[in-house]
Coordinates of C-alpha atoms and ligand atoms in Angstrom, one line a residue:
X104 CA -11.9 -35.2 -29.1
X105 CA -10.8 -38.1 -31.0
X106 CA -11.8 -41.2 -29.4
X107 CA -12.8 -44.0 -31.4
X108 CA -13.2 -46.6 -29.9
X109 CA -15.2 -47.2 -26.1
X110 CA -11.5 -48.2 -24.5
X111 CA -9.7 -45.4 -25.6
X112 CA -12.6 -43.1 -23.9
X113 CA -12.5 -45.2 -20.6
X114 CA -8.0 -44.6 -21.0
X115 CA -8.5 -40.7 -21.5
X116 CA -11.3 -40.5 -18.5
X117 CA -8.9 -41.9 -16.0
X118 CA -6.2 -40.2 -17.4
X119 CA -8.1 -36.6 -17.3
X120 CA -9.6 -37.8 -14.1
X121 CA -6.0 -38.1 -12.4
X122 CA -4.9 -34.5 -13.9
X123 CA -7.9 -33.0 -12.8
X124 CA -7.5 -34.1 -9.0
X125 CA -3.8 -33.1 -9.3
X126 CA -5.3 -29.7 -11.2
X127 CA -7.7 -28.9 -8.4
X128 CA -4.9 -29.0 -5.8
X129 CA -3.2 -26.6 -7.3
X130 CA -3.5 -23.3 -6.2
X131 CA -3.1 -20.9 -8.9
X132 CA -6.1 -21.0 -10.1
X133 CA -5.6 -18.0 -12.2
X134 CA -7.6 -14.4 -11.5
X135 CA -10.4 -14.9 -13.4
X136 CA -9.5 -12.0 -15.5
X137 CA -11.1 -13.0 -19.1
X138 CA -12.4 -11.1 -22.0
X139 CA -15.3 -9.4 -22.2
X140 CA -17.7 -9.2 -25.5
X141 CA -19.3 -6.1 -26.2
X142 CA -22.6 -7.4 -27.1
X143 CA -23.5 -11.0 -27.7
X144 CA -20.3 -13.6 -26.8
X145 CA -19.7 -14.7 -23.7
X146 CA -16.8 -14.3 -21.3
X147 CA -13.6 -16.2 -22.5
X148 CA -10.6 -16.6 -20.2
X149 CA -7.3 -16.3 -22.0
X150 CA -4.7 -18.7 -21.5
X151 CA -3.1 -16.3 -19.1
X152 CA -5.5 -16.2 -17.0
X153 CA -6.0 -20.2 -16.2
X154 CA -2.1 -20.6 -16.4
X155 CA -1.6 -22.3 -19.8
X156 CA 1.9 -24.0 -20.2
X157 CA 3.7 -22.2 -22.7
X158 CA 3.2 -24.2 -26.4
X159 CA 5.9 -26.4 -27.3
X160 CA 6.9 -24.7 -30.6
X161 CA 5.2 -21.5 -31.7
X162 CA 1.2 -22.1 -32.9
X163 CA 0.3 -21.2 -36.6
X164 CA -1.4 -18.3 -37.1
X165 CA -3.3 -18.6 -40.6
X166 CA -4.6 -15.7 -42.7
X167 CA -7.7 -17.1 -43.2
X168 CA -11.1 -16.9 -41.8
X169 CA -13.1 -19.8 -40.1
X170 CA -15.3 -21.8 -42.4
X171 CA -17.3 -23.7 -39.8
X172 CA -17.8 -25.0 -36.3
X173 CA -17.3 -28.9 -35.1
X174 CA -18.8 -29.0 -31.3
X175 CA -17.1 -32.1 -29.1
X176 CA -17.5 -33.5 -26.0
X177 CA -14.3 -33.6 -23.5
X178 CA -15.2 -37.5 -22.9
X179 CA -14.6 -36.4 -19.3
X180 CA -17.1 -37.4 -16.3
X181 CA -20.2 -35.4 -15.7
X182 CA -18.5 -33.7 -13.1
X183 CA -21.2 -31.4 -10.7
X184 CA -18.3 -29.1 -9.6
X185 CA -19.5 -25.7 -11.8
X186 CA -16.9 -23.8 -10.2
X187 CA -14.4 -21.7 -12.8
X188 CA -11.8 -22.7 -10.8
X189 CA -12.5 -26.4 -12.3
X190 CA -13.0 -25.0 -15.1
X191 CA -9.4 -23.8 -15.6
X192 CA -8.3 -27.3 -13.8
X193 CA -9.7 -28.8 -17.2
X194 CA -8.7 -26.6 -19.1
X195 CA -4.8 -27.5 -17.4
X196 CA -5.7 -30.8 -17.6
X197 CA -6.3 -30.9 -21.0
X198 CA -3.5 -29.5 -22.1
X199 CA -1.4 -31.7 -20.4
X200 CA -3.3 -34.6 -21.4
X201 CA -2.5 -33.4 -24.9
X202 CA 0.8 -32.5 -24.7
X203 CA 2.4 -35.0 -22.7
X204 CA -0.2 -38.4 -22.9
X205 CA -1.7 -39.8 -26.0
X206 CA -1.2 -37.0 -28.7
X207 CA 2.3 -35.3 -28.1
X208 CA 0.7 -31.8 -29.5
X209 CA 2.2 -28.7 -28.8
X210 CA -0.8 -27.2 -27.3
X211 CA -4.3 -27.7 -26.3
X212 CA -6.2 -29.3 -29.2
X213 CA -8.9 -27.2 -29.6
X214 CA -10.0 -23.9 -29.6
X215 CA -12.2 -23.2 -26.9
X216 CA -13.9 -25.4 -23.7
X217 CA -16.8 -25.0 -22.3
X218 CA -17.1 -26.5 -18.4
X219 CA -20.2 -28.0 -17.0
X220 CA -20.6 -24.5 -14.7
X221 CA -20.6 -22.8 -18.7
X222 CA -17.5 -21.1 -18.6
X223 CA -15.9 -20.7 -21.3
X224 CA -11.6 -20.7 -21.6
X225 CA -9.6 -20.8 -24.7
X226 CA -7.4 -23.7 -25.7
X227 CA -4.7 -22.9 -27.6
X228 CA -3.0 -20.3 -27.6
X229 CA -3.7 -17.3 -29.8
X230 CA -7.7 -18.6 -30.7
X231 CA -9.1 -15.8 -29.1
X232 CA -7.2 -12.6 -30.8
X233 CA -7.6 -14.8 -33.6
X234 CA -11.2 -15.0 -33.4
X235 CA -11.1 -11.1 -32.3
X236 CA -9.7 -10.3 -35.5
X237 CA -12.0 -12.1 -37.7
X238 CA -9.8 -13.0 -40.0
X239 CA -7.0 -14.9 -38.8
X240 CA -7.3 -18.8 -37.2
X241 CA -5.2 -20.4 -35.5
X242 CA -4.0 -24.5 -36.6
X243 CA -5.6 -26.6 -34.2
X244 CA -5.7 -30.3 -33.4
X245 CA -9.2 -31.7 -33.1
X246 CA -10.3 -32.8 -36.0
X247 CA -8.5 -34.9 -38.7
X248 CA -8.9 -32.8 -42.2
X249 CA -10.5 -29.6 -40.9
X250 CA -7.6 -28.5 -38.6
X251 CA -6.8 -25.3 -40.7
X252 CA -10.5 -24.5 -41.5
X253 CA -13.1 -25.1 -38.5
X254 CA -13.2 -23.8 -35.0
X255 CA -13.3 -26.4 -32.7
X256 CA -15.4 -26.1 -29.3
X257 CA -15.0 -28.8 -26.3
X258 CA -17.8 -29.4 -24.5
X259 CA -17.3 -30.8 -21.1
X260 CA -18.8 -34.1 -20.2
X261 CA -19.9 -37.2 -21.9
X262 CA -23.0 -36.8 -23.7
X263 CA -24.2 -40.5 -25.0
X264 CA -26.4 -41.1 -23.2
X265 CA -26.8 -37.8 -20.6
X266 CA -27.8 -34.4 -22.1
X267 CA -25.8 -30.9 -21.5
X268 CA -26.6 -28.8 -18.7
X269 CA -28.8 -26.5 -19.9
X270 CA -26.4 -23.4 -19.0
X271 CA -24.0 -25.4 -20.9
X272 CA -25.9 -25.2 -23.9
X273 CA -26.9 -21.6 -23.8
X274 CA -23.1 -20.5 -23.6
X275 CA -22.4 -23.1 -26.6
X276 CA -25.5 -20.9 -28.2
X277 CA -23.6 -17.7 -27.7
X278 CA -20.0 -18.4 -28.4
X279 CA -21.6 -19.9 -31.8
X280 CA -23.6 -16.6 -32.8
X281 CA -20.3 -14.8 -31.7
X282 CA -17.5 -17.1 -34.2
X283 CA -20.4 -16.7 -36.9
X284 CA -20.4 -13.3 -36.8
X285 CA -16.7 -12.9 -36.7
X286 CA -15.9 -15.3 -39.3
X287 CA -19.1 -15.1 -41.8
X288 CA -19.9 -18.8 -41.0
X289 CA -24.0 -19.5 -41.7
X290 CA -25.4 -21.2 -39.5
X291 CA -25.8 -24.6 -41.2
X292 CA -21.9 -24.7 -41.5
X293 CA -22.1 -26.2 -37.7
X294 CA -21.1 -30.0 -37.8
X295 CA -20.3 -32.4 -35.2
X296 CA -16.9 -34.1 -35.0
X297 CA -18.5 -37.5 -36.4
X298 CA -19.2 -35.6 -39.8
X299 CA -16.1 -35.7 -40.4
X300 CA -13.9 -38.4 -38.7
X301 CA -14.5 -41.9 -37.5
X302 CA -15.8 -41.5 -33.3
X303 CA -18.6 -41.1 -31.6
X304 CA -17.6 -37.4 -30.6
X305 CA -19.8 -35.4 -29.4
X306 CA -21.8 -38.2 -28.4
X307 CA -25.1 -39.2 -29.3
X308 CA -27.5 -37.1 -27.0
X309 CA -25.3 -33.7 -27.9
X310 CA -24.8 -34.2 -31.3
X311 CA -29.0 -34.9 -31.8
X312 CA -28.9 -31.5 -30.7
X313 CA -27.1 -30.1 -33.5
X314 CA -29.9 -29.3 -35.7
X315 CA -31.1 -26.6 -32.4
X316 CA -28.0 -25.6 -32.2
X317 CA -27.9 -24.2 -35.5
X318 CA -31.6 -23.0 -35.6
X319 CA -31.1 -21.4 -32.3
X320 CA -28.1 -19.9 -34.0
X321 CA -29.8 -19.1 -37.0
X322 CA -32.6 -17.2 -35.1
X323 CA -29.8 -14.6 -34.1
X324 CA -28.1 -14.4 -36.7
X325 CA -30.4 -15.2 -39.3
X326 CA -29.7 -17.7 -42.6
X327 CA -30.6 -21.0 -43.4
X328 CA -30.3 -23.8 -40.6
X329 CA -30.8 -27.2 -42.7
X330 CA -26.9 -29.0 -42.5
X331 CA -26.1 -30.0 -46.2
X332 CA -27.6 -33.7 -47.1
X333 CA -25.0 -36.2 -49.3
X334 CA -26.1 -38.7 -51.3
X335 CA -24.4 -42.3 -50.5
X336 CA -22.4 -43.5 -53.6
X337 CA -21.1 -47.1 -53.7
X338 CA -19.3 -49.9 -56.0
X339 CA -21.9 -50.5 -59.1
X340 CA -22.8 -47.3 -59.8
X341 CA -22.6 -45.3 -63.0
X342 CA -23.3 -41.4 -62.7
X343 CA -22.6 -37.9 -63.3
X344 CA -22.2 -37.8 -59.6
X345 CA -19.6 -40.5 -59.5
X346 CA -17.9 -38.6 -62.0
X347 CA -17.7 -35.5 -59.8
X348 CA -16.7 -37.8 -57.0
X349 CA -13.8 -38.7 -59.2
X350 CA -12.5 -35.3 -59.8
X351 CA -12.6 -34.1 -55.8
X352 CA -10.7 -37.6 -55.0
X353 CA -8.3 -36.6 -57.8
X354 CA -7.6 -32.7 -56.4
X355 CA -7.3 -34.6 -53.0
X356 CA -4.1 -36.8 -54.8
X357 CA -6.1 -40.0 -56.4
X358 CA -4.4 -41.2 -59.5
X359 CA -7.6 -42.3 -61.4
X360 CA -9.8 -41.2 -64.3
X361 CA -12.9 -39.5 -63.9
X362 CA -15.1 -42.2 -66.5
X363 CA -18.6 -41.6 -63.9
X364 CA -18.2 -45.5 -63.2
X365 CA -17.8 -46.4 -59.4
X366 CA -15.7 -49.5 -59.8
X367 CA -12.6 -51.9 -57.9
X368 CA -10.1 -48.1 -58.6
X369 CA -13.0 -45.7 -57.4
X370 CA -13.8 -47.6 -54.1
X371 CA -9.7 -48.0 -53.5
X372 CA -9.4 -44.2 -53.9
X373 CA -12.0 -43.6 -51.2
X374 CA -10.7 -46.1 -48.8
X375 CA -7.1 -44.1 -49.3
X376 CA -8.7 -41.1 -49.0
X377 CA -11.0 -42.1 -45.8
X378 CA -8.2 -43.5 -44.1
X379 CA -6.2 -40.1 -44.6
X380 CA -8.9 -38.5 -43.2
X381 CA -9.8 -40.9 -40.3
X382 CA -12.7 -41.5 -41.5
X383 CA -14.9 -45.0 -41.3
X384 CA -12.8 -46.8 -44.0
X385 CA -15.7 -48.6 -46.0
X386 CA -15.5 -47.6 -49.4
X387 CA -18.6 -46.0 -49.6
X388 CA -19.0 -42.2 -50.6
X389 CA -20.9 -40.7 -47.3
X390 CA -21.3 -38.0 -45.5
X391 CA -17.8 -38.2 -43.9
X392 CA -16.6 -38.2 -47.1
X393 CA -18.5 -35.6 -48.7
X394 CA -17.9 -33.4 -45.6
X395 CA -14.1 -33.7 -46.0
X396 CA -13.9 -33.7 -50.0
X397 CA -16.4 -30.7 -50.5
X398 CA -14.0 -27.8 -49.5
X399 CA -15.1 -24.4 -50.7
X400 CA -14.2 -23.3 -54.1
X401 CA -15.2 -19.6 -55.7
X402 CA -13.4 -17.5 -58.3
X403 CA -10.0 -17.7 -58.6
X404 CA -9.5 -21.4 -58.0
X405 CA -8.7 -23.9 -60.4
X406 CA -8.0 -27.7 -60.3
X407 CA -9.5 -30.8 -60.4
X408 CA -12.5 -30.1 -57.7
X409 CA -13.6 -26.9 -60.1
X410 CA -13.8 -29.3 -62.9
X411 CA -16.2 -31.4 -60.5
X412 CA -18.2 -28.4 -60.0
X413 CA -17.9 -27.5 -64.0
X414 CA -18.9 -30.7 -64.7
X415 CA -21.8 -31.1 -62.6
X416 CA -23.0 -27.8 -63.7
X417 CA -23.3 -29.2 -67.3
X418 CA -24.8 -31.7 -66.3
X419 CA -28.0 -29.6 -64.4
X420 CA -28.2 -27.3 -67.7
X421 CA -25.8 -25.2 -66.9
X422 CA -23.5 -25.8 -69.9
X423 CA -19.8 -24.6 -69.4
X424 CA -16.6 -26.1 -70.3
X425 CA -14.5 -28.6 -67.7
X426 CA -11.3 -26.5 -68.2
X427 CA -10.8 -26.8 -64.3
X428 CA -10.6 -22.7 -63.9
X429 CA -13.2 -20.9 -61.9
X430 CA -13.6 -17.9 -64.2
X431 CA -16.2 -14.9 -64.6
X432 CA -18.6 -17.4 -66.9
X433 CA -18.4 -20.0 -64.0
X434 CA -19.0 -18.3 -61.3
X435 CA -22.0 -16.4 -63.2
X436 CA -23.7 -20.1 -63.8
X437 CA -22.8 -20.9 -60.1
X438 CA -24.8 -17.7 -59.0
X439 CA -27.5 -18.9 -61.8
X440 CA -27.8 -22.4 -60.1
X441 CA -27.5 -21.1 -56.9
X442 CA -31.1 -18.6 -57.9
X443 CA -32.5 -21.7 -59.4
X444 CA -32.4 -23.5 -56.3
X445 CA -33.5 -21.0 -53.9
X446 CA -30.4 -20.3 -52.5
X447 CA -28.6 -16.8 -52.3
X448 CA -26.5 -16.0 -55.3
X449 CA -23.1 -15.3 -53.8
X450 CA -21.4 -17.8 -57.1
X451 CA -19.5 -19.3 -54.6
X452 CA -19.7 -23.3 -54.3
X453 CA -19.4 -23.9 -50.1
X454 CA -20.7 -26.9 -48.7
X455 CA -24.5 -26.0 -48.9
X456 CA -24.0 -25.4 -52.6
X457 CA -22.1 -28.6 -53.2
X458 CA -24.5 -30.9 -51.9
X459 CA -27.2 -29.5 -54.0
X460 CA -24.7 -30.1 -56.9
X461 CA -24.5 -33.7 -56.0
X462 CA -27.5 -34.2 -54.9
Ligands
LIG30 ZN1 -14.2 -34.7 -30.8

């Protein structure tokens, strides 16, 4: 979730606190009647069965597959009730938290929950025949600037200072290794909701239990588990890497010119951009901002962030022209850096790629 600051956590526990008392004396609780996974994903109920309110306008189904995973935490108490008849409560209580309290949205926010007890429910509506297919997700709400491009899992409880249960984490395990699969995500494409925005989300103890996460991931579904590195980029510095900087804040709307020197117009362009993003707003080119700028790019694409990647490329050795279109001769030196650097040759620049290109 997106909670900043300590206050706005305390405002949503009480908040979610009072749903979930008026949730639990509810009492249709639903059947239970989920989803069963052939193999390897655990049981998700369907908003049917936990009695989801119907969305407030229809949710956006996109024809696109998944690029990555951002685990929260619910910010909610660490409840010891590890019934699934709470766990449809919060799943009820969510959604009305969302819809109706701070956020206005017209569903749940995220994707899919996990409860304490490690049962699993979908959020919004539509995730899970999304997630079925593969190739379809479904717009969600949880993270600023990765809404149409990562599946986001809620985690219930508030893990600063506490650690998951156990159960908790092994189901988190599984429905990773299950959206991989679907979607083609590698394993190191698993973030935390503080790569990308400015919160403590999914608090300290969970989110130092990221980089298991993704091994534990990675040793089902094999790949590399090492989440990209950034390099930190501030006012002063000339570079090739600034230069590339330039170019991604430029496809993402900056009006200034890509001259490799990190100056007064530079650190005002990634302030704009981090507080579009909701990231930290410091000025500095970090991981937040790396994590947001770097989107994919392969064959096909052109634009201002290929020209970064073009640029870059030159740069390494990999001579090309910065025409700004991902053609045949780019993507064959992409594949070429890719083999140069031990990584596989696919020619396509993801997030993995890009950080060794700025790196
Ligand atoms: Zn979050």
């Amino acid at each position: 979730m997106t909670t900043p600051t300590a206050r706005m956590l305390l405002r949503r526990r009480s908040l979610l606190a009072g749903a979930l008392s008026l949730g639990a004396a509810m009492t249709t609780l639903g059947t239970g009647a989920g989803r069963a996974w052939a193999t390897d994903g655990p049981l998700v109920s369907g908003c049917e069965a936990w009695g989801a309110r119907a969305p407030k306008s229809p949710v956006k189904v996109l024809a696109a597959r998944a690029q990555k995973i951002i685990v929260h935490h619910t910010a909610t108490d660490n409840v010891t009730d590890y019934g699934q008849a709470h766990a449809f409560a919060l799943a009820r209580a969510m959604q009305t938290y969302q819809m109706d309290q701070e956020n206005g949205w017209i569903d749940t926010g995220q994707h899919f929950t996990i409860s304490r007890g490690a049962f699993v429910t979908e959020g919004r509506h539509e995730s899970l025949a999304a997630l079925d297919s593969g190739t379809r997700i479904v717009e969600a709400a949880h993270c600023t600037g990765q809404n149409t491009v990562a599946i986001g899992i809620e985690n219930e409880g508030t893990y600063i200072s506490e650690e998951p249960r156990p159960e908790q984490y092994a189901v988190l395990v599984d429905l990773c290794v299950r959206i991989c699969r679907q979607y083609g995500i590698r394993p190191y494409q698993i973030y935390g909701h503080r790569d990308f925005n400015n919160t403590e989300c999914p608090g300290d103890r969970l989110y130092a239990r990221l980089p298991q996460l993704r091994a534990d991931v990675a040793a089902r579904i094999g790949g590399d588990p090492a989440a990209p590195v950034w390099p930190v980029l501030a006012t002063g510095e000339t570079s090739e890497r600034v230069r590339a900087l330039q170019y991604l804040l430029v496809q993402r709307g900056a009006t200034i010119t890509p001259d490799g020197a990190f100056g007064p117009a530079t650190e005002g362009a990634v302030r704009a951009f981090q507080k579009q993003i909701e990231a930290g707003i410091d000025g500095v080119a970090g991981k937040q901002t790396w994590n947001q700028l770097c989107a994919p790019v392969a064959q096909g694409a052109a634009g201002a962030a290929v020209t970064a990647v073009q640029s870059r490329l030159t740069d390494l050795g990999f001579v090309t022209t910065a025409d700004g279109v991902f053609g045949p001769g780019t993507a064959a030196l992409v594949t070429a850096f890719q083999g140069s650097r031990g990584l596989p040759g696919d020619g396509v620049v993801d997030a993995r790629t890009w950080s060794r290109l700025i790196a």
